Structure formats: C-alpha cells, structure tokens
CSV table of C-alpha atoms and ligand atoms in Angstrom, one decimal:
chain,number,residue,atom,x,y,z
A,4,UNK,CA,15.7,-15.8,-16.6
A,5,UNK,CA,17.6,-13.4,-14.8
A,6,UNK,CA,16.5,-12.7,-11.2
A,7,UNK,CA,19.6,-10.2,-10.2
A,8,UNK,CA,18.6,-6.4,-9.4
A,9,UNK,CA,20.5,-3.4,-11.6
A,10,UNK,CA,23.5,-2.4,-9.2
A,11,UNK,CA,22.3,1.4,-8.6
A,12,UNK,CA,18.9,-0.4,-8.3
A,13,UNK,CA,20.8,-2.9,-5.5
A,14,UNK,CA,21.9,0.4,-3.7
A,15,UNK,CA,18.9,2.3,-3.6
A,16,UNK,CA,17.2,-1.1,-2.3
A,17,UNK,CA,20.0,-1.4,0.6
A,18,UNK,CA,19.7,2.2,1.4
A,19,UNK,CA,15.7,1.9,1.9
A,20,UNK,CA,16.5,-1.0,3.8
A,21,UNK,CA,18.9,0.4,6.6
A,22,UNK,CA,16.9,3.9,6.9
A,23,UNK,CA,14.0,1.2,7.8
A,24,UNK,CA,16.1,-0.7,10.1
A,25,UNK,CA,18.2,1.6,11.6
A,26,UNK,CA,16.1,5.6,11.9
A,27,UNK,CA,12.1,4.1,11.1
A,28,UNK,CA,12.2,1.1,13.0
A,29,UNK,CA,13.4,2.5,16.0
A,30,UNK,CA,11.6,5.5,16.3
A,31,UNK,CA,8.4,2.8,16.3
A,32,UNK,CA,7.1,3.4,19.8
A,33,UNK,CA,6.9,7.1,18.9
A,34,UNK,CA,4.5,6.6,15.9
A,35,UNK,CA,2.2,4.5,18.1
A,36,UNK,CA,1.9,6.9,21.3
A,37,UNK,CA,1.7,10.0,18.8
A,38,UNK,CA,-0.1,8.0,15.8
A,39,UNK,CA,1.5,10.6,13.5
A,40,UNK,CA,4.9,9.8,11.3
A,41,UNK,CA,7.6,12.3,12.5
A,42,UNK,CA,8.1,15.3,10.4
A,43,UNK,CA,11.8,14.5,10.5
A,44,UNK,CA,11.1,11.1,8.7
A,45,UNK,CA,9.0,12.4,6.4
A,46,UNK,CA,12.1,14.7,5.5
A,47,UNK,CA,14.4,11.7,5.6
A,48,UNK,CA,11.9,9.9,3.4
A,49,UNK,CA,11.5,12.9,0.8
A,50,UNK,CA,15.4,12.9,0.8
A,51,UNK,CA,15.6,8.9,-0.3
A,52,UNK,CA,13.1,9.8,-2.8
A,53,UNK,CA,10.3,7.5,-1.3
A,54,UNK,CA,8.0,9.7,-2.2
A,55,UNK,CA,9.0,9.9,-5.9
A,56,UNK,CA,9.4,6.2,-7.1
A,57,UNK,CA,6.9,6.2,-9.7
A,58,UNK,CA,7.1,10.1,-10.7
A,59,UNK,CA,9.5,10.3,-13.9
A,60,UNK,CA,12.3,12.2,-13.4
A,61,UNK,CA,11.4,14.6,-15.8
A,62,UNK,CA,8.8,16.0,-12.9
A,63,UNK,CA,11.6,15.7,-10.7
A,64,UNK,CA,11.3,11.7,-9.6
A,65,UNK,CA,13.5,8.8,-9.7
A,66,UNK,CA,11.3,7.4,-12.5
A,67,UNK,CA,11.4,3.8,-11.5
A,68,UNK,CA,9.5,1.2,-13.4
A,69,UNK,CA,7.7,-1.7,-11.7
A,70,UNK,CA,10.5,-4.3,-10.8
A,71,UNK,CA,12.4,-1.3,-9.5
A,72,UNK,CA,9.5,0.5,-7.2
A,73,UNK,CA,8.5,-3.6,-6.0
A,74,UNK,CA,12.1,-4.0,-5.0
A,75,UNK,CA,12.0,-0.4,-3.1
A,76,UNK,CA,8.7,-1.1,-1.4
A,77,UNK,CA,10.5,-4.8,-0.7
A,78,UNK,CA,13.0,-2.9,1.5
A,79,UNK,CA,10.2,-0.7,2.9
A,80,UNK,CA,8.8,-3.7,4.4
A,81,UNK,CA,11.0,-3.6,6.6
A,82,UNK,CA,9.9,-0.3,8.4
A,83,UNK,CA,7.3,0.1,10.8
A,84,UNK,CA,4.2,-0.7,8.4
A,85,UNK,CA,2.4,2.4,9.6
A,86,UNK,CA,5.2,4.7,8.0
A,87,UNK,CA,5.5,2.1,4.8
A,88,UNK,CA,1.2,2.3,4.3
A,89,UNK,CA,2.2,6.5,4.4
A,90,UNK,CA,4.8,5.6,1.1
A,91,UNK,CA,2.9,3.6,-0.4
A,92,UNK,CA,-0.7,5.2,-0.5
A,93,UNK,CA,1.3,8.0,-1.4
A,94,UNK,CA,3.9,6.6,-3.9
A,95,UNK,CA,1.5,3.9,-5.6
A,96,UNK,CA,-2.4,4.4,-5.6
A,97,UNK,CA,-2.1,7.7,-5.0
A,98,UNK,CA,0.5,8.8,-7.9
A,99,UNK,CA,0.0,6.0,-10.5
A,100,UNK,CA,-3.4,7.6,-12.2
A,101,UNK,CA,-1.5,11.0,-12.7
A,102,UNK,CA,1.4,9.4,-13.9
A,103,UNK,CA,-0.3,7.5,-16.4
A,104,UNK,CA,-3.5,9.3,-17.1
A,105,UNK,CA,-2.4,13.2,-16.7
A,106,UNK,CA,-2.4,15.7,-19.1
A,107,UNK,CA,0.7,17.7,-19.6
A,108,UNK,CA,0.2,20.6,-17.7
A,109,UNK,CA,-1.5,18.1,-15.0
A,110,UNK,CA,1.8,16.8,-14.2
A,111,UNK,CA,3.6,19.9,-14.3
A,112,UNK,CA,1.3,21.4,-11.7
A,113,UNK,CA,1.6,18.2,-9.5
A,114,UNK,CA,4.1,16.1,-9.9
A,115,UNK,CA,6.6,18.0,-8.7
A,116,UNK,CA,5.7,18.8,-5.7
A,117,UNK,CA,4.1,15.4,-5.2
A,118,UNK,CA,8.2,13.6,-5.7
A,119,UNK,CA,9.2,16.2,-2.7
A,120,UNK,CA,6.8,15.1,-0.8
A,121,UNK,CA,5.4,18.7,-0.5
A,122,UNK,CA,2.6,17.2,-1.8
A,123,UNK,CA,0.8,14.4,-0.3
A,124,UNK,CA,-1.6,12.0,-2.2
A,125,UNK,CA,-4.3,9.5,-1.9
A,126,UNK,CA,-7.1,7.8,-4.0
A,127,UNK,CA,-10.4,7.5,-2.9
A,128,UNK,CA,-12.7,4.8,-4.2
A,129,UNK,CA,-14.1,3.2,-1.4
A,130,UNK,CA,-17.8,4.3,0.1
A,131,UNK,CA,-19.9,3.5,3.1
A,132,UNK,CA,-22.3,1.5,0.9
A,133,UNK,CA,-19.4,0.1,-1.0
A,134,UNK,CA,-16.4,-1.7,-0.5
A,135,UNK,CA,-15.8,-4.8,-2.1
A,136,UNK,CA,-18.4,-3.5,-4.8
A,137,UNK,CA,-16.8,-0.4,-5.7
A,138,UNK,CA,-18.9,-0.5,-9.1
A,139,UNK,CA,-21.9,0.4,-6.8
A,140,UNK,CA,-20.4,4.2,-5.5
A,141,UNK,CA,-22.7,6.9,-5.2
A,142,UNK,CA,-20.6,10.1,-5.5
A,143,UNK,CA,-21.7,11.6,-8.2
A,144,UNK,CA,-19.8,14.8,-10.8
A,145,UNK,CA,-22.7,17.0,-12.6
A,146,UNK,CA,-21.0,19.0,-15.1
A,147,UNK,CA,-21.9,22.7,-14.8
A,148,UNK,CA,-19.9,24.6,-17.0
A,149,UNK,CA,-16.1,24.2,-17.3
A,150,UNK,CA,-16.5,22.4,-13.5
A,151,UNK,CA,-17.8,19.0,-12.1
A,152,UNK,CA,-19.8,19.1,-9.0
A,153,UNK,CA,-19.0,16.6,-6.4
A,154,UNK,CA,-21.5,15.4,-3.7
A,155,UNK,CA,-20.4,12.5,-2.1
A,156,UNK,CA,-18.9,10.7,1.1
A,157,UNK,CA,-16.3,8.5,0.9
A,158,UNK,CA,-14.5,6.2,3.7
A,159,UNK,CA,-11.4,4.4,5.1
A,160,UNK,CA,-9.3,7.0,2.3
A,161,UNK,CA,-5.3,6.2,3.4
A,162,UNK,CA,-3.5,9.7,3.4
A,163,UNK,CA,-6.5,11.7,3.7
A,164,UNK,CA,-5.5,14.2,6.4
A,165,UNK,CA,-2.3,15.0,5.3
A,166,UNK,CA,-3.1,14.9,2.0
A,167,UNK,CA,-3.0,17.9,-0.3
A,168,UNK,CA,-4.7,15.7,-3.7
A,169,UNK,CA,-6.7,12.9,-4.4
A,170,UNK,CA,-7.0,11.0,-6.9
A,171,UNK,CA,-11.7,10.5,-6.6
A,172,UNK,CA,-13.6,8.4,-8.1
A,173,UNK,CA,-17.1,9.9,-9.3
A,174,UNK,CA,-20.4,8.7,-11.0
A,175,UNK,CA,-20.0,11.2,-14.2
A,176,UNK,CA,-23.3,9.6,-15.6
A,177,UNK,CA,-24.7,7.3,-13.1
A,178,UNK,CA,-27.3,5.2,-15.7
A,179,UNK,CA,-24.4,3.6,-16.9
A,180,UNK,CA,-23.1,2.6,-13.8
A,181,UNK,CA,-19.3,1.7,-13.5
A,182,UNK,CA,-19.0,2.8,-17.0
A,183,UNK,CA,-20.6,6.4,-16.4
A,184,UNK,CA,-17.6,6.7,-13.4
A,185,UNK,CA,-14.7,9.2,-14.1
A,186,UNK,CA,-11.7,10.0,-12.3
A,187,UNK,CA,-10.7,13.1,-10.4
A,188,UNK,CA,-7.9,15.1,-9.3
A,189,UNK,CA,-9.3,16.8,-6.1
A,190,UNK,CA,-7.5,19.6,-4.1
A,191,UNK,CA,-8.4,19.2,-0.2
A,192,UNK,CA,-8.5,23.0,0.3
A,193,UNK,CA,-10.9,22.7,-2.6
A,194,UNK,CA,-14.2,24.7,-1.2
A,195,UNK,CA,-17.0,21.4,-0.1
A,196,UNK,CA,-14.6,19.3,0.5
A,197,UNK,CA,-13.7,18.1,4.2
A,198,UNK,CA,-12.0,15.5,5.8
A,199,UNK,CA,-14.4,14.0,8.7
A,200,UNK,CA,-13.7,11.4,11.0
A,201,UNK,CA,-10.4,10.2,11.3
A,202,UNK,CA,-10.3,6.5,11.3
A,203,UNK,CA,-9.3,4.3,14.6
A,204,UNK,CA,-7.5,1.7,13.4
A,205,UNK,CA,-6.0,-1.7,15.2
A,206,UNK,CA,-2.9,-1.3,13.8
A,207,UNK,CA,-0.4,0.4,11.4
A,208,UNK,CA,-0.4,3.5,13.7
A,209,UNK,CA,0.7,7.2,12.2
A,210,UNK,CA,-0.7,5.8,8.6
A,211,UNK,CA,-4.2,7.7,9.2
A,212,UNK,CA,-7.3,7.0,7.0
A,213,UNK,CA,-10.1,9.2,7.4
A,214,UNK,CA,-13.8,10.2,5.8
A,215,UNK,CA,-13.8,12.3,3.2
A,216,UNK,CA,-17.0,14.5,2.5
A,217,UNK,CA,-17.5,16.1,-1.0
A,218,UNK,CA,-20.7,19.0,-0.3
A,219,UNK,CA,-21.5,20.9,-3.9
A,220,UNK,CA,-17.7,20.6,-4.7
A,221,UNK,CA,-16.5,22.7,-7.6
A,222,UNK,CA,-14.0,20.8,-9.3
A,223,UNK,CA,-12.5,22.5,-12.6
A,224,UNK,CA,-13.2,20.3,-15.9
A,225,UNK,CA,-9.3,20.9,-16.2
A,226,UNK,CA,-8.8,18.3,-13.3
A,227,UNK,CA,-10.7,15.3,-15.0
A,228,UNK,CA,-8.0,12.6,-15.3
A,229,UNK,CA,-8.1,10.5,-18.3
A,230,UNK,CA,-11.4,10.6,-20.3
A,231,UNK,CA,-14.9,11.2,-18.9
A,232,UNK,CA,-16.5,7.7,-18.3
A,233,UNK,CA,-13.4,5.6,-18.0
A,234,UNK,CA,-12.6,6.3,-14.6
A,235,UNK,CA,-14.0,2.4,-13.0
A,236,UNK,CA,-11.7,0.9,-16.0
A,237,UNK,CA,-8.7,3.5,-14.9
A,238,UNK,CA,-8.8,2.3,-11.3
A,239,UNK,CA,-9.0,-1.1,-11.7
A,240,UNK,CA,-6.0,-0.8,-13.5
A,241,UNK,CA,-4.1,1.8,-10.1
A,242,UNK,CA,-5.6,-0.8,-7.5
A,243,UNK,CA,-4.3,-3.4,-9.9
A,244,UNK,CA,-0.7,-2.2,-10.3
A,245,UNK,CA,-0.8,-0.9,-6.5
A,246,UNK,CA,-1.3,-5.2,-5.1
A,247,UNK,CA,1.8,-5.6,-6.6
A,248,UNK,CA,3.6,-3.2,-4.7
A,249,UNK,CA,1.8,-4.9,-2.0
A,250,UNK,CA,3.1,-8.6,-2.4
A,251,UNK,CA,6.6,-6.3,-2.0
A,252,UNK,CA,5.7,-5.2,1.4
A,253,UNK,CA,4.6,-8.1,2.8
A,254,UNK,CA,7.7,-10.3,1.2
A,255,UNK,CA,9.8,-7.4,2.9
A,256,UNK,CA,7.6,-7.4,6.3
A,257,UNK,CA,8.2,-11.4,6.5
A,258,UNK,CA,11.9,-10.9,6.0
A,259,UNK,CA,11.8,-8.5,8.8
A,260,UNK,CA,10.0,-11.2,11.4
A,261,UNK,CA,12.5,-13.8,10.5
A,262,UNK,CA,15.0,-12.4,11.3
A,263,UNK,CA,13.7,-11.6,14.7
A,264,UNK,CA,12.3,-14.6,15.2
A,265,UNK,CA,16.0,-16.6,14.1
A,266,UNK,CA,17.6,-14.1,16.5
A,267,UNK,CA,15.3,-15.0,19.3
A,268,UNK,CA,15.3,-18.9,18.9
A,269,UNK,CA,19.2,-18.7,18.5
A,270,UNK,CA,19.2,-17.2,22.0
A,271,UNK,CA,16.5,-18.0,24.3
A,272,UNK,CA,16.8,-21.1,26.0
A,273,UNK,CA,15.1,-23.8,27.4
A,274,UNK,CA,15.4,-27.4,28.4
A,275,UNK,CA,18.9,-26.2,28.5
A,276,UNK,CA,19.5,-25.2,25.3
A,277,UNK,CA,18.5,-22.9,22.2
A,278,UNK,CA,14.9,-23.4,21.1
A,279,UNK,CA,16.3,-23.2,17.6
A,280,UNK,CA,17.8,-26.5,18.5
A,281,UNK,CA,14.0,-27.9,18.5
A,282,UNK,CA,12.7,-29.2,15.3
A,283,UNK,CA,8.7,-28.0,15.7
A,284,UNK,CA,10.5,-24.1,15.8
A,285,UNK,CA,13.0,-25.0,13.2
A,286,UNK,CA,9.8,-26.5,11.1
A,287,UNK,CA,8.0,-23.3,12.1
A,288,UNK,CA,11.3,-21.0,10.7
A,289,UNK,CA,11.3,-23.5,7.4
A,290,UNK,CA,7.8,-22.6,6.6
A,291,UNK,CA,8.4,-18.7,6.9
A,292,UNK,CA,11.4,-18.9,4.9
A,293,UNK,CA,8.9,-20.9,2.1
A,294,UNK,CA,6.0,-18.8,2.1
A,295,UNK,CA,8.7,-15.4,2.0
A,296,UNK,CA,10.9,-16.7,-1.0
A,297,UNK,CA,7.3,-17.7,-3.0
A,298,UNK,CA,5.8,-14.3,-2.2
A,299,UNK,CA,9.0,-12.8,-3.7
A,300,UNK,CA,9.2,-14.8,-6.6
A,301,UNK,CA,5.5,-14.1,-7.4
A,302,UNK,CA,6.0,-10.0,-6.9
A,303,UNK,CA,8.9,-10.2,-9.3
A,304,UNK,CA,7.4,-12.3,-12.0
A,305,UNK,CA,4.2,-10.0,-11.8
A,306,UNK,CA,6.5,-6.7,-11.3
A,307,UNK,CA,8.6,-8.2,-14.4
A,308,UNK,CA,5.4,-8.7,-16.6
A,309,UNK,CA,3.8,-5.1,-15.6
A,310,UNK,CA,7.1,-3.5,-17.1
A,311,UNK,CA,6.8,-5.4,-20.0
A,312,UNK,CA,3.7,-4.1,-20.8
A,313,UNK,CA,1.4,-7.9,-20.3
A,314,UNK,CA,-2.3,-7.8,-19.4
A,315,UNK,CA,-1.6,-8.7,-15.1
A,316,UNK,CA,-4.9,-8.3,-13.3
A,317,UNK,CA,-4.8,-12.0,-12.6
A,318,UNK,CA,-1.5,-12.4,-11.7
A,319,UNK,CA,-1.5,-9.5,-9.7
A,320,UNK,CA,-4.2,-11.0,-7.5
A,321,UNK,CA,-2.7,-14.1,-7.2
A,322,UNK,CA,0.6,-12.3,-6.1
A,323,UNK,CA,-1.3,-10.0,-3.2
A,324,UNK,CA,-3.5,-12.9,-2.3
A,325,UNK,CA,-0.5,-15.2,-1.8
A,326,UNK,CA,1.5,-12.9,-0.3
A,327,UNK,CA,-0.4,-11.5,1.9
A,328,UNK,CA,-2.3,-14.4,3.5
A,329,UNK,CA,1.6,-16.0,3.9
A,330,UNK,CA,1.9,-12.8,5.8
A,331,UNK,CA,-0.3,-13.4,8.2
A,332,UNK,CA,1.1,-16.8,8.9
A,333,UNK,CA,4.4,-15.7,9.4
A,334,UNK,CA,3.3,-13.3,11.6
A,335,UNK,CA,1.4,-16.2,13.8
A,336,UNK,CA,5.0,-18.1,13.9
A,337,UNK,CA,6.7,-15.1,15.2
A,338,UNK,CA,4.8,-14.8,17.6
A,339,UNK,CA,4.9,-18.2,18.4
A,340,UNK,CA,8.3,-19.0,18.6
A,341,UNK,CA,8.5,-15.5,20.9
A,342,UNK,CA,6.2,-17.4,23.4
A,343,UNK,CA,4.6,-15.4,25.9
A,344,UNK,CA,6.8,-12.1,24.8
A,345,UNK,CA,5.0,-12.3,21.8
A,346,UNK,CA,1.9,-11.3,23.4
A,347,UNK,CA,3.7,-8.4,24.8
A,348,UNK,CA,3.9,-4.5,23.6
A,349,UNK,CA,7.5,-4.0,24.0
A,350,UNK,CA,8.6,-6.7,21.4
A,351,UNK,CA,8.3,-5.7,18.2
A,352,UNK,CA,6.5,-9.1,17.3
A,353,UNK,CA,3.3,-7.7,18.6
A,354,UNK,CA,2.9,-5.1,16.5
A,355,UNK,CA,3.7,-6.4,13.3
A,356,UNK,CA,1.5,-9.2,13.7
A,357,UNK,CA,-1.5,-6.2,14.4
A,358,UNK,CA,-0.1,-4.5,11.3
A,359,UNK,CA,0.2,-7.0,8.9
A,360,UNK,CA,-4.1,-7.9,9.3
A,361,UNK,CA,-4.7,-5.3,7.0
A,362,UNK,CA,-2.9,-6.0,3.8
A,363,UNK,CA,-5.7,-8.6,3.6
A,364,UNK,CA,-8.4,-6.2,3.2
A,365,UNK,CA,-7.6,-3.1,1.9
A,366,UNK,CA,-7.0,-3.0,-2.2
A,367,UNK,CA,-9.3,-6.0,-2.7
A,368,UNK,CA,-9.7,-8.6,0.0
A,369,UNK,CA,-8.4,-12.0,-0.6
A,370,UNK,CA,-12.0,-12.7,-1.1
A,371,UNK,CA,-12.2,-10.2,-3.9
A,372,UNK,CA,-8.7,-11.3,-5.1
A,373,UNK,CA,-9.9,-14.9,-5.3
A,374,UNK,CA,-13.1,-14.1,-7.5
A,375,UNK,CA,-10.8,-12.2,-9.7
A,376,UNK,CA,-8.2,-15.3,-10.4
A,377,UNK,CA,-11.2,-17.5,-10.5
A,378,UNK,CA,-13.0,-14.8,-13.7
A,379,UNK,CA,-10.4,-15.4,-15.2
A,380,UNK,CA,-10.0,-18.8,-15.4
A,381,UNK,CA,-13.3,-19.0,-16.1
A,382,UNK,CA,-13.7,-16.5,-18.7
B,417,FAD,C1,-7.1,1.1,7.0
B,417,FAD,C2,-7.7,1.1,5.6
B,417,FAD,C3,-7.3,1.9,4.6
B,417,FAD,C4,-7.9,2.0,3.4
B,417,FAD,N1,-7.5,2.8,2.4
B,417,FAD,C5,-8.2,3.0,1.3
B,417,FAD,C6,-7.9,4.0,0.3
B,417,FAD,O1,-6.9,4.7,0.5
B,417,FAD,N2,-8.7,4.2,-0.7
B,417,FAD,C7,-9.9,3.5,-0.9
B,417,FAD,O2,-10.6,3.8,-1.8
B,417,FAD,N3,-10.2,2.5,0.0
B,417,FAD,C8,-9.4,2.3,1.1
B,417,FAD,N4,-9.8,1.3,2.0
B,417,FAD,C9,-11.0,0.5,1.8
B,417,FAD,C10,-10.7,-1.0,1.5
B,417,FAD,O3,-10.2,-1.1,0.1
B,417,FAD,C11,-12.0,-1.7,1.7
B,417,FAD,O4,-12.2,-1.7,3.1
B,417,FAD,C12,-12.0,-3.1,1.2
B,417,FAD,O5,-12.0,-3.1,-0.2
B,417,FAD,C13,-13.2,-4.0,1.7
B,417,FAD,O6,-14.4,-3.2,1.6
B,417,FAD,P1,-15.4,-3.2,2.9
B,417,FAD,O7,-14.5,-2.7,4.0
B,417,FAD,O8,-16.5,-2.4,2.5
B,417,FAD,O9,-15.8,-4.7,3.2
B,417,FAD,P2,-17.0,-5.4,2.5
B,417,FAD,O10,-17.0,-5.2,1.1
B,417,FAD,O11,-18.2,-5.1,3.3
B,417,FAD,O12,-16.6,-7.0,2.8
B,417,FAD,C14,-16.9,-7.6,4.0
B,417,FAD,C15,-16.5,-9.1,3.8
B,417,FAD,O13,-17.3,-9.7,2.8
B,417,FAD,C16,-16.5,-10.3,1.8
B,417,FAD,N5,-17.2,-10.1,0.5
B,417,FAD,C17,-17.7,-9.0,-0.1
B,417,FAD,N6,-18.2,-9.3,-1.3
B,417,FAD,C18,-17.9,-10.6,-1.5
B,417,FAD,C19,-18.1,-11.5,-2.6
B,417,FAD,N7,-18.7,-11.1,-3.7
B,417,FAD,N8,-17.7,-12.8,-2.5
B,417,FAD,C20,-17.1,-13.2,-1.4
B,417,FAD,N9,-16.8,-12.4,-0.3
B,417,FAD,C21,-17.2,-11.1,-0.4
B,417,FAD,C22,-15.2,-9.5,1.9
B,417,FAD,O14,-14.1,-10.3,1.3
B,417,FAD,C23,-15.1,-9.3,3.4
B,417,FAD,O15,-14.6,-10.5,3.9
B,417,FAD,C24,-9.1,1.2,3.2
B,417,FAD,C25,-9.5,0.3,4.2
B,417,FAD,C26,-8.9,0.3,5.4
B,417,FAD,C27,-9.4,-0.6,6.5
C-alpha cells in the first residue's frame, strides 16, 4: 500500500487548499449577509479548475479520477462549506452522469462549457413526497415524438438557480416503478420549466437549493442520458460516487476546526495557563484528530477502489456515514474547547458547526446509509 499523492496531484491539492484558506475563507462574512458566492470567486474557482475535476480533458477538464477529485474536494473542505456545496453539486452529482452516461455529441455540447464554469449543474432526484425513498418519485416523461414531456415538482435541488442543466430524474414508464425511471439532461431556459422557491437554509449560506417545477416540459429525445429505464440504477451509482467526495469534505472540514481549535487552546488561558495544558481539552483534540485521520483513510480506500473499477456502494456508505457523523462531533469539540465564543457569530466555529449538520442528510442520510451497509451484509 501506498498512501502518497502523485506530486502535480500534491500541488493542485495545496493550491485548493490556500485559495480556501487564504481568498474563500475570508471573504466568509460576505457569503452569509449576501447568501450568494461572489462572482469573483466563482472566476477564481473556474480558474483552479474546481469546476472541471471530473470533466476529461478532452472536453476541456482536468480529467481527474477518483483519488484525485477526493483529494481536491479534501482541500476544499477547508473553504467556507457554502462555496465548497456550490463545487461539489456542481463538480460531482451534477457532472458525473454526463461524464459517464453521455453520448458523444452530449458532451461536446456540454461539457465544455460546464469545466469553465459557464455552465452550472445540478441533479435533481429528490421530491416532496420523496426523499429517503427516491424509488417512490412522481415526475413523470411521456414520450411524444422525438421529445419527453416532463410534469413534475421536485425539491431541496443544490445549484438550481444558477444552474444552466440538470441532470432529472423521471418516471419514463411509471408501472415499473424505479425500473420505468430514466435520466435527463434538462436546460433551465427550457420552456415549463421554473425554479420556485428558493430554499432557507440553517446553514452553508450562498450554496442555494431551490424547487424546481417541470409544467408540460418539452425535453428533446436527444437529451435522454443513458438508456430509457435505467435512470434509478444510473443515479444510485452518481449519489454513490458523489458520498465519496463527501467523506473528502468533511475529512477536510475537520482538518480546518482543528486547527482553530489547537490555535485557540494554545492561547487562551485560564487558571493561569493555556487550556491546551488541560488533559479533558487535550482528550477532546485527541479524539478529533482520530475521528479525521479514519474518515481519511476510509475516503481513500473507497476513492482507491472506485478507480479501480470495484463494486463500492457499501463501502461508500460506510465512508459518508463515518465521516460525516465524525464531522458533527468534531464540530461539537470545537465549539467546546472555544467556550462561550463558540456560541458566537464572529468566530468562525459557529458557522461550521451550522454547516457541517447537513452532510448528514443530503445524499442519503446516515439512516439511509446504514440500511445500505446493513443490505449488504445481509444479502
Ligand atoms: C440543502 C439540501 C440540498 C439538497 N440537495 C439535493 C440535490 O441537489 N438533489 C437532490 O435530488 N436532492 C437534494 N437534497 C435532498 C436530500 O437528499 C434529502 O433531503 C434526503 O435524502 C432526505 O430526504 P427527506 O428530506 O425527504 O427526509 P425523509 O426521507 O422524510 O427522512 C426523514 C427522517 O426519516 C428517516 N428515514 C426515512 N426512511 C427511513 C428508513 N427506511 N429507515 C430509517 N430511517 C428512515 C431519515 O433518515 C430521516 O432521519 C438536498 C437536501 C437539502 C436539505
């Protein structure tokens, strides 16, 4: 086993990591007050090649496989998570499907534009009447010609107002249920289709979700990705893929709070000395530093077996469940060992710890993760 990073892939890695230390992190109280990323970063982002990690190079990407994208979205987790959920709804759930499902002349149409950043991207599963059971959607496809027909809402879809395509999930022939769903590739200035309410969120600010209504939408026959009818099968596999990218961003976001937190119990005192000097923090620091090095170990096994082609839907979950509930507990100890400056707005602390709540429900909850691991073992 060798766990050591390809040195361009080391340099990429580092670069991610000081544009999300030194230009995203502190232009953080500006995403919150405007809840919009800055155009500028966006640029800065597009110039990095965030936006292309998983779009070959032939199409104009940087073609990265998975241990190179995880280690990418690693460094990401260092940035305010509202511009890292942007990247990543973008880069991952919203890219993968065309990547690996698109025709020819689909990915010379979008692809492109979509590694610029030009073009924005999103996937839409998720329903009002269906979350965790995403084999229960209602948005249906009639075929009318050389079109599909949408009519549909769906809910909570990352990216969707500044998105330009999504990547839809329909019900193609809904008596066969999740295996009469087919995949789409919808344009938003497509006529009957509109984005509705924009989603309030607790956290991740400038990352907006929103509704996303489909009324009689003509979508060209051209745009089906991947065959008719294996669309539930197809997206499994994106959401699968995409919770490995999100053990990354978690393993990144709890190097992030460790570091604050060790530069904040190195300094503050009390009793007359450092609070790093007192063995319940120190304990507190241990067990951050144990649940980030397992999180990181578990995205790069998973990341590892994804490029080499192995069956990972169980490992996967395992990797986002584990990583992201570890999240949530290094989160707690930062703001613990910040005390009562925790609790307040202008540290940092407080915002991550907001942030972080929703890696454990959005692409499968742990719940959903757990059922998966436990199929498996039980198949
Ligand atoms: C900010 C945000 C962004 C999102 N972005 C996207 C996106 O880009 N695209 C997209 O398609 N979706 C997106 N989602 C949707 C997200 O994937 C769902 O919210 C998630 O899968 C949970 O579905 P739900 O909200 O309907 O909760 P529910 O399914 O109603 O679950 C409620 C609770 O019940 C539990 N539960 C449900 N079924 C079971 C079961 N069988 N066993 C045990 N427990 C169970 C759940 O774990 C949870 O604790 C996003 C959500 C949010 C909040």
């Amino acid at each position: 086993m060798n766990f050591e990073l390809e040195p361009e892939l080391v340099q990429m890695q580092t670069m991610v990591r000081d544009f999300a230390h030194d230009v995203v992190e502190p232009r953080a109280h500006e995403i919150e007050t405007t809840n919009r990323v800055p155009d500028d970063l966006m640029r800065q982002a597009a110039e990095l090649g965030l936006f292309g990690l998983s779009i070959p190079e032939a199409y104009g990407g940087v073609g990265l496989g998975m241990v190179g994208r995880c280690a990418v979205y690693e460094a990401l987790g260092h940035a305010h998570m509202g511009f890292g959920g942007v990247i990543s709804a973008h880069a991952s759930i919203g890219t993968s499907g065309l990547v690996k499902l698109g025709t020819e002349e689909q990915k010379r149409r979008y692809l492109p534009r979509m590694a610029t950043g030009e073009l924005i991207t999103g996937f839409a599963i998720t329903e009002p009447s269906s979350g965790s059971d995403a084999a229960n959607i209602k948005t249906k496809a009639v075929k009318h010609g050389d079109s599909f027909v949408l009519s549909g809402t769906k809910h909570y879809i990352s990216n969707a107002p500044i998105a330009g395509l999504l990547t839809v999930i329909a019900l193609t022939d809904a008596a066969l249920g999740p295996r009469g769903m087919s995949a789409f590739l919808v344009e938003m200035n497509a006529p009957g289709v509109r984005v509705g309410k924009i989603d309030e969120k607790m956290g991740q600010k400038g990352a907006l979700s929103a509704e996303v209504i489909f009324e009689e939408c003509e979508v060209p026959a051209a745009n089906l990705l991947g065959r008719e009818n294996e669309g539930y099968k197809e997206a499994l596999k994106i959401l699968t893929n995409g919770r490995v990218g999100i053990a990354a961003r978690a393993s990144g976001a709890m190097e992030h709070l460790i570091e604050l937190s060790t530069a904040h119990a190195k300094t503050r005192e009390q009793f007359g000395r450092p609070i790093a000097e007192f063995q319940a923090v120190q304990f507190m620091l241990a067990e951050m530093a144990a649940d980030l090095e397992t999180s990181r170990a578990l995205w790069q096994k998973v990341a590892w077996m994804v490029d080499e082609g192995a069956d990972v839907q169980k490992m996967a979950s395992i990797a986002k469940l584990h990583a992201t509930e570890a999240l949530s507990r290094v989160a707690d100890k930062a703001v613990q060992i910040a005390g009562g400056m925790g609790y307040m707005k202008d540290y940092p602390v407080e915002r991550w710890y907001r942030d972080q709540r929703l890696l454990r429900i959005y692409e499968g909850t742990s719940e959903i993760q757990k059922l998966i691991i436990a199929r498996a073992l039980l198949a």
